Coordinates of C-alpha atoms in Angstrom, one line a residue:
X1 CA 0.0 0.0 0.0
X2 CA 1.4 3.4 -0.9
X3 CA 1.3 6.4 1.4
X4 CA -1.7 8.7 1.3
X5 CA -1.3 11.9 -0.6
X6 CA -0.2 14.9 1.5
X7 CA -3.5 16.7 1.0
X8 CA -5.4 13.8 2.5
X9 CA -3.0 13.5 5.4
X10 CA -3.4 17.2 6.1
X11 CA -7.2 16.9 6.2
X12 CA -7.0 14.2 8.8
X13 CA -4.3 15.8 10.9
X14 CA -2.6 12.4 10.8
X15 CA 0.0 10.8 8.6
X16 CA -1.0 7.6 6.9
X17 CA 2.2 5.5 6.9
X18 CA 3.5 3.2 4.2
X19 CA 2.4 -0.4 4.4
X20 CA 4.4 -3.1 2.8
X21 CA 3.5 -4.6 -0.6
X22 CA 3.2 -8.2 0.4
X23 CA -0.4 -8.2 -0.6
X24 CA -1.7 -7.1 -4.0
X25 CA -4.5 -4.8 -2.7
X26 CA -5.6 -3.7 -6.2
X27 CA -6.1 -7.4 -7.2
X28 CA -8.0 -8.1 -4.0
X29 CA -10.3 -5.2 -4.8
X30 CA -10.9 -6.5 -8.3
X31 CA -12.0 -9.8 -6.9
X32 CA -14.2 -8.1 -4.3
X33 CA -17.3 -6.4 -5.8
X34 CA -18.3 -4.8 -2.5
X35 CA -14.9 -3.0 -2.2
X36 CA -16.3 -0.4 -4.7
X37 CA -19.6 0.0 -2.9
X38 CA -18.4 1.3 0.4
X39 CA -15.3 1.8 2.6
X40 CA -15.7 -1.4 4.5
X41 CA -13.9 -1.8 7.9
X42 CA -16.0 -4.6 9.4
X43 CA -13.9 -7.7 8.7
X44 CA -14.2 -8.5 12.5
X45 CA -17.9 -8.7 12.1
X46 CA -18.5 -10.0 8.6
X47 CA -15.9 -9.4 5.9
X48 CA -16.6 -8.8 2.2
X49 CA -16.5 -12.1 0.3
X50 CA -14.9 -12.4 -3.2
X51 CA -17.0 -12.8 -6.3
X52 CA -15.8 -16.4 -6.5
X53 CA -17.2 -17.2 -3.0
X54 CA -20.5 -15.8 -3.9
X55 CA -20.6 -17.6 -7.3
X56 CA -20.0 -20.9 -5.6
X57 CA -22.9 -20.3 -3.2
X58 CA -25.3 -19.1 -5.9
X59 CA -24.3 -21.9 -8.4
X60 CA -25.2 -24.6 -5.8
X61 CA -28.5 -23.0 -4.9
X62 CA -29.3 -23.1 -8.7
X63 CA -28.3 -26.7 -8.7
X64 CA -30.6 -27.4 -5.8
X65 CA -33.4 -25.6 -7.6
X66 CA -32.9 -27.9 -10.6
X67 CA -32.4 -31.3 -9.0
X68 CA -33.2 -31.1 -5.3
X69 CA -31.1 -30.6 -2.2
X70 CA -30.0 -34.2 -1.6
X71 CA -29.2 -34.8 -5.2
X72 CA -27.3 -31.6 -5.4
X73 CA -25.3 -32.5 -2.3
X74 CA -24.4 -35.8 -3.8
X75 CA -23.2 -34.1 -7.0
X76 CA -20.7 -31.9 -5.1
X77 CA -19.7 -34.4 -2.5
X78 CA -16.0 -34.3 -3.5
X79 CA -16.0 -30.5 -3.3
X80 CA -17.4 -30.6 0.2
X81 CA -14.8 -33.2 1.2
X82 CA -12.1 -30.8 0.0
X83 CA -13.2 -28.2 2.5
X84 CA -11.8 -30.3 5.3
X85 CA -8.4 -30.5 3.6
X86 CA -8.3 -26.8 3.0
X87 CA -9.2 -26.0 6.6
X88 CA -6.5 -28.5 7.8
X89 CA -3.9 -26.9 5.6
X90 CA -4.6 -23.4 7.1
X91 CA -4.5 -24.6 10.7
X92 CA -1.6 -27.1 10.4
X93 CA -3.6 -30.3 11.2
X94 CA -5.2 -33.3 9.5
X95 CA -8.5 -33.3 7.7
X96 CA -9.9 -35.9 10.1
X97 CA -9.4 -33.4 12.9
X98 CA -11.8 -30.9 11.3
X99 CA -15.5 -30.5 12.0
X100 CA -17.9 -28.1 10.3
X101 CA -20.6 -26.2 12.0
X102 CA -23.2 -23.5 11.3
X103 CA -21.6 -21.0 13.7
X104 CA -18.7 -20.7 16.1
X105 CA -21.2 -20.3 19.0
X106 CA -22.6 -23.7 18.1
X107 CA -19.2 -25.3 17.8
X108 CA -18.0 -23.8 21.1
X109 CA -21.2 -25.1 22.9
X110 CA -21.1 -28.6 21.4
X111 CA -17.4 -29.1 22.1
X112 CA -17.4 -27.6 25.6
X113 CA -20.3 -29.8 26.5
X114 CA -18.4 -32.8 25.2
X115 CA -15.8 -32.3 27.9
X116 CA -18.7 -32.9 30.3
X117 CA -17.5 -30.6 33.1
X118 CA -18.8 -32.1 36.3
X119 CA -20.1 -30.4 39.5
X120 CA -17.1 -29.2 41.4
X121 CA -14.8 -29.1 38.4
X122 CA -13.4 -25.8 37.1
X123 CA -13.6 -23.7 34.0
X124 CA -11.1 -20.9 33.7
X125 CA -12.1 -18.3 31.1
X126 CA -10.3 -15.3 29.7
X127 CA -11.8 -11.8 30.2
X128 CA -11.8 -11.5 26.4
X129 CA -14.6 -14.1 26.1
X130 CA -17.4 -13.2 23.8
X131 CA -21.0 -12.8 25.1
X132 CA -22.5 -16.0 23.6
X133 CA -19.8 -18.2 25.0
X134 CA -19.8 -16.4 28.3
X135 CA -23.6 -16.9 28.7
X136 CA -23.0 -20.7 28.2
X137 CA -20.3 -20.7 30.8
X138 CA -22.4 -18.9 33.3
X139 CA -25.3 -21.3 32.6
X140 CA -23.0 -24.2 33.4
X141 CA -22.0 -22.4 36.6
X142 CA -25.5 -21.8 37.7
X143 CA -27.1 -25.1 36.7
X144 CA -24.3 -27.6 37.2
X145 CA -22.3 -26.2 40.0
X146 CA -19.2 -25.6 37.9
X147 CA -16.6 -23.3 39.4
X148 CA -16.2 -20.5 36.8
X149 CA -13.1 -18.5 37.3
X150 CA -12.0 -15.5 35.3
X151 CA -8.3 -15.7 34.4
X152 CA -6.3 -12.9 36.0
X153 CA -5.0 -10.2 33.6
X154 CA -1.7 -8.3 33.6
X155 CA -1.3 -4.5 33.3
X156 CA -2.1 -4.8 29.5
X157 CA -5.2 -6.9 30.1
X158 CA -3.7 -10.1 28.7
X159 CA -3.9 -13.3 30.6
X160 CA -1.4 -13.1 33.4
X161 CA 0.7 -16.2 32.8
X162 CA 2.2 -16.3 36.3
X163 CA -1.2 -16.0 38.0
X164 CA -2.7 -18.6 35.6
X165 CA 0.1 -21.0 36.5
X166 CA -0.6 -20.5 40.2
X167 CA -4.3 -21.4 39.5
X168 CA -3.5 -24.5 37.5
X169 CA -0.8 -25.7 39.9
X170 CA -3.5 -26.9 42.4
X171 CA -4.2 -29.9 40.1
X172 CA -8.0 -29.5 39.9
X173 CA -9.7 -30.8 36.8
X174 CA -9.9 -27.7 34.6
X175 CA -11.1 -26.7 31.2
X176 CA -9.3 -23.6 30.0
X177 CA -11.2 -21.5 27.5
X178 CA -9.5 -18.5 25.9
X179 CA -10.5 -16.0 23.2
X180 CA -7.5 -15.5 21.0
X181 CA -8.6 -12.0 20.0
X182 CA -11.7 -10.4 21.6
X183 CA -14.6 -8.7 19.9
X184 CA -14.0 -5.7 22.0
X185 CA -10.4 -4.7 21.3
X186 CA -7.3 -5.4 19.3
X187 CA -5.7 -7.5 22.1
X188 CA -3.9 -10.7 21.2
X189 CA -3.7 -13.3 24.0
X190 CA -0.4 -15.2 24.5
X191 CA -2.0 -18.4 23.3
X192 CA 1.3 -20.3 22.8
X193 CA 2.4 -19.7 26.3
X194 CA -1.0 -20.6 27.7
X195 CA -0.7 -23.9 25.8
X196 CA 2.6 -24.6 27.5
X197 CA 0.9 -24.2 30.9
X198 CA -2.2 -26.2 29.9
X199 CA 0.1 -29.2 28.9
X200 CA 2.2 -28.8 32.0
X201 CA -0.8 -29.1 34.4
X202 CA -3.1 -31.3 32.3
X203 CA -5.8 -28.7 31.6
X204 CA -8.1 -29.1 28.6
X205 CA -7.5 -26.1 26.4
X206 CA -10.3 -24.7 24.1
X207 CA -9.4 -21.8 21.9
X208 CA -12.0 -19.4 20.5
X209 CA -10.3 -18.2 17.3
X210 CA -13.2 -16.5 15.7
X211 CA -11.3 -13.2 15.3
X212 CA -7.9 -14.8 14.5
X213 CA -8.3 -17.5 11.8
X214 CA -7.7 -15.8 8.5
X215 CA -6.2 -12.9 10.3
X216 CA -3.2 -14.3 12.2
X217 CA -0.9 -17.2 11.5
X218 CA -2.4 -20.2 13.4
X219 CA -0.6 -23.5 14.0
X220 CA -2.6 -25.7 16.3
X221 CA 0.4 -27.9 17.1
X222 CA 2.5 -24.9 18.3
X223 CA -0.5 -23.5 20.3
X224 CA -1.1 -26.8 21.9
X225 CA -4.9 -26.5 22.2
X226 CA -7.1 -29.6 22.1
X227 CA -9.9 -27.7 20.5
X228 CA -10.1 -24.6 18.3
X229 CA -13.3 -23.1 16.9
X230 CA -13.7 -20.3 14.4
X231 CA -16.3 -18.8 12.1
X232 CA -16.3 -18.4 8.4
X233 CA -17.8 -14.9 8.0
X234 CA -15.0 -12.8 9.6
X235 CA -11.4 -12.7 8.4
X236 CA -11.9 -15.9 6.3
X237 CA -14.4 -14.0 4.1
X238 CA -16.7 -16.9 3.8
X239 CA -20.6 -16.8 3.9
X240 CA -22.5 -16.3 7.1
X241 CA -23.8 -19.6 8.6
X242 CA -20.4 -21.3 8.3
X243 CA -17.9 -22.3 10.9
X244 CA -15.3 -25.0 11.6
X245 CA -13.4 -26.6 14.5
X246 CA -10.2 -28.4 15.0
X247 CA -10.4 -31.3 17.5
X248 CA -7.0 -32.9 18.3
X249 CA -7.1 -36.6 17.2
X250 CA -6.0 -38.0 20.6
X251 CA -8.7 -35.9 22.3
X252 CA -11.5 -36.9 19.9
X253 CA -11.8 -40.4 21.3
X254 CA -12.2 -39.0 24.8
X255 CA -15.1 -36.7 23.8
X256 CA -18.3 -38.5 22.8
X257 CA -20.9 -36.0 21.6
X258 CA -23.7 -35.2 24.1
X259 CA -26.2 -35.3 21.3
X260 CA -25.0 -37.8 18.6
X261 CA -26.5 -37.2 15.1
X262 CA -26.8 -39.5 12.1
X263 CA -24.0 -37.5 10.4
X264 CA -21.4 -38.8 12.9
X265 CA -23.0 -41.8 14.5
X266 CA -24.5 -45.1 13.4
X267 CA -27.4 -46.7 15.2
X268 CA -26.4 -50.4 15.4
X269 CA -29.1 -52.1 17.4
X270 CA -32.1 -51.2 19.7
X271 CA -30.1 -49.4 22.4
X272 CA -26.5 -48.9 21.1
X273 CA -24.7 -46.8 18.6
X274 CA -21.2 -46.2 17.3
X275 CA -19.7 -42.7 16.7
X276 CA -17.2 -41.7 14.0
X277 CA -13.6 -41.8 15.0
X278 CA -13.0 -38.4 13.5
X279 CA -14.0 -34.9 14.5
X280 CA -17.1 -35.3 12.3
X281 CA -18.7 -37.1 15.3
X282 CA -19.7 -33.6 16.4
X283 CA -21.4 -32.6 13.2
X284 CA -25.1 -32.7 12.3
X285 CA -26.6 -34.1 9.1
X286 CA -28.5 -31.0 8.1
X287 CA -26.3 -28.2 6.8
X288 CA -26.2 -25.5 4.3
X289 CA -24.2 -27.1 1.5
X290 CA -24.0 -23.9 -0.6
X291 CA -22.5 -22.1 2.3
X292 CA -19.9 -24.8 2.9
X293 CA -18.9 -24.7 -0.7
X294 CA -18.4 -20.9 -0.3
X295 CA -16.4 -21.6 2.8
X296 CA -14.2 -24.0 0.8
X297 CA -13.5 -21.3 -1.8
X298 CA -12.7 -18.8 0.9
X299 CA -10.3 -21.2 2.6
X300 CA -8.6 -22.0 -0.8
X301 CA -8.2 -18.2 -1.4
X302 CA -6.7 -17.7 2.1
X303 CA -4.2 -20.5 1.5
X304 CA -3.2 -19.2 -1.9
X305 CA -2.8 -15.7 -0.7
X306 CA -0.6 -17.0 2.2
X307 CA -1.6 -16.6 5.8
X308 CA 1.9 -15.4 6.9
X309 CA 1.8 -12.7 4.2
X310 CA -1.9 -11.8 5.1
X311 CA -1.2 -11.7 8.8
X312 CA 1.8 -9.4 8.3
X313 CA -0.2 -7.0 6.1
X314 CA -3.2 -7.0 8.3
X315 CA -1.3 -6.4 11.6
X316 CA 0.8 -3.7 10.0
X317 CA -2.3 -2.0 8.6
X318 CA -4.1 -2.2 11.9
X319 CA -1.1 -0.7 13.7
X320 CA -0.9 2.2 11.3
X321 CA -4.6 2.9 11.3
X322 CA -4.4 2.8 15.1
X323 CA -1.6 5.4 15.2
X324 CA -3.2 7.6 12.6
X325 CA -6.5 7.7 14.7
X326 CA -4.4 8.3 17.9
X327 CA -3.1 11.5 16.2
X328 CA -6.6 13.0 15.7
X329 CA -7.6 15.5 18.5
X330 CA -10.5 14.2 20.5
X331 CA -10.0 10.5 19.7
X332 CA -8.8 8.0 22.2
X333 CA -7.6 4.5 21.3
X334 CA -9.4 1.9 23.5
X335 CA -7.1 -1.0 22.6
X336 CA -4.9 -2.1 25.5
X337 CA -1.2 -1.1 25.2
X338 CA 0.7 -3.3 22.8
X339 CA -2.3 -4.7 20.9
X340 CA -1.0 -6.1 17.6
X341 CA -3.8 -7.0 15.3
X342 CA -6.0 -5.6 12.6
X343 CA -8.8 -4.8 15.0
X344 CA -8.7 -1.2 16.1
X345 CA -11.1 0.2 18.8
X346 CA -11.5 3.9 19.7
X347 CA -13.7 6.5 21.3
X348 CA -14.5 10.0 20.2
X349 CA -14.8 12.5 23.0
X350 CA -18.4 13.5 23.7
X351 CA -19.9 11.2 21.0
X352 CA -21.6 7.9 21.7
X353 CA -20.0 5.1 19.8
X354 CA -23.3 4.2 18.0
X355 CA -23.5 7.8 16.8
X356 CA -20.0 7.7 15.5
X357 CA -20.7 4.5 13.6
X358 CA -23.9 5.9 12.1
X359 CA -22.2 9.2 11.1
X360 CA -19.5 7.2 9.4
X361 CA -22.1 5.1 7.6
X362 CA -23.5 8.3 6.2
X363 CA -20.1 8.7 4.6
X364 CA -20.2 5.1 3.3
X365 CA -17.5 4.1 5.9
X366 CA -18.6 0.8 7.5
X367 CA -17.5 0.3 11.1
X368 CA -19.5 -1.0 14.1
X369 CA -20.2 0.0 17.7
X370 CA -19.6 -2.8 20.2
X371 CA -21.5 -2.4 23.5
X372 CA -20.4 -3.6 26.9
X373 CA -23.2 -6.1 26.7
X374 CA -21.1 -8.0 24.2
X375 CA -18.1 -8.1 26.5
X376 CA -18.9 -7.4 30.2
X377 CA -15.7 -9.2 31.4
X378 CA -13.7 -6.7 29.3
X379 CA -15.6 -3.5 28.4
X380 CA -17.7 -3.7 31.5
X381 CA -14.7 -4.3 33.7
X382 CA -13.0 -1.3 32.2
X383 CA -16.2 0.8 32.7
X384 CA -16.5 1.5 28.9
X385 CA -20.1 1.6 27.7
X386 CA -19.2 0.9 24.1
X387 CA -16.4 1.3 21.6
X388 CA -16.1 2.0 17.8
X389 CA -14.4 -0.9 16.1
X390 CA -12.7 -0.6 12.7
X391 CA -11.2 -3.8 11.2
X392 CA -9.6 -3.6 7.7
X393 CA -8.9 -6.5 5.3
X394 CA -6.8 -7.0 2.3
X395 CA -9.3 -5.2 0.0
X396 CA -8.9 -1.8 1.9
X397 CA -6.7 0.7 0.1
X398 CA -5.3 4.1 1.0
X399 CA -8.5 5.8 -0.2
X400 CA -10.6 3.7 2.2
X401 CA -8.3 4.6 5.1
X402 CA -8.3 8.3 4.2
X403 CA -12.1 8.3 4.2
X404 CA -12.1 6.6 7.6
X405 CA -9.6 9.1 9.1
X406 CA -11.3 12.1 7.5
X407 CA -14.7 11.0 8.8
X408 CA -13.5 10.4 12.3
X409 CA -11.6 13.8 12.3
X410 CA -14.7 15.6 11.1
X411 CA -16.9 14.0 13.7
X412 CA -14.4 14.9 16.5
X413 CA -14.1 18.5 15.2
X414 CA -17.9 19.0 15.1
X415 CA -18.2 17.8 18.6
X416 CA -15.4 20.1 19.8
X417 CA -17.3 23.1 18.4
X418 CA -20.5 22.3 20.3

């Protein structure tokens, strides 16, 4: 990405730095029809898909229209099978360790329940946990007598590794559930180091990677988690209603599903059944095949683009957007110190975050307002009612970023004059 022209930089009262050229942004924009419709900074909510992803979805729906859903699914069976391999290639695992879901929330619920946390056992959760998963955890605490503990944080709101080790060292059966990157800030948890502690003390380690797969370089072997769950619609740029999980092969045999389905189980006589030896034991028969084909295309595109290159470009762009926003009078960056991701959160003095988001939308700049109700253990704990979140992707160019900065600066100036 080239630097923004001096005139644009002057209008924003901030300098847009140079970003490296490891990603061909112009090509990504040509592949992404929505890139010309608005200045889209909501990859952390639902990123813009490429035309190829959309075409795969629409083509399959047309096939279902012609021959029926089951017949169409049989016709594309090999393509659906390829999705598992593409996901495995991205995460550094085997295809039989991949399960597909309709959402990350479903995957997290199904897989956490498979651990069967018993009364008196413990779940340690990061403060970066998303609302849907937190609600499930609190329900287990209330209804099953699970001891739910929030992992202590350090001065920068990351999991405090020393304090976590002190908790784990008591030897209690523990499920450790960590959000790699939260919905409420650009924080990146030290997931590799947490994995070392989980292995050392025998804790089950479940990683919510909804904001990191397709965004950061993920290697499940290096991280050391037994389970990883992510969605398709965010940084992977797949359709809504798609998600996937990694379940470590050695762990799969120890986790029978709490609600076996014909997709991953076989009813063998009146009162017994067998379940698949792969992660597919957690899947259900009914699924949106069109969406899964779109997910497959998005995974292939991510692999071809290169996740190391993508991660480098995204984090550099996020850092530079963060610093440019920081230079605007009346704007406060809400990300904890040292946040190193493409998710940027901020506040505009005197203006509610929802109003900032709406005012930017009037300028065709797409960001979101994230309320504390989506992250009480983080935003609520910091006494922040809501934040504005901007999350770029590889289709954002310097003109997009200039419009974002100009819009925020204009909103801040208008509020300062009131």
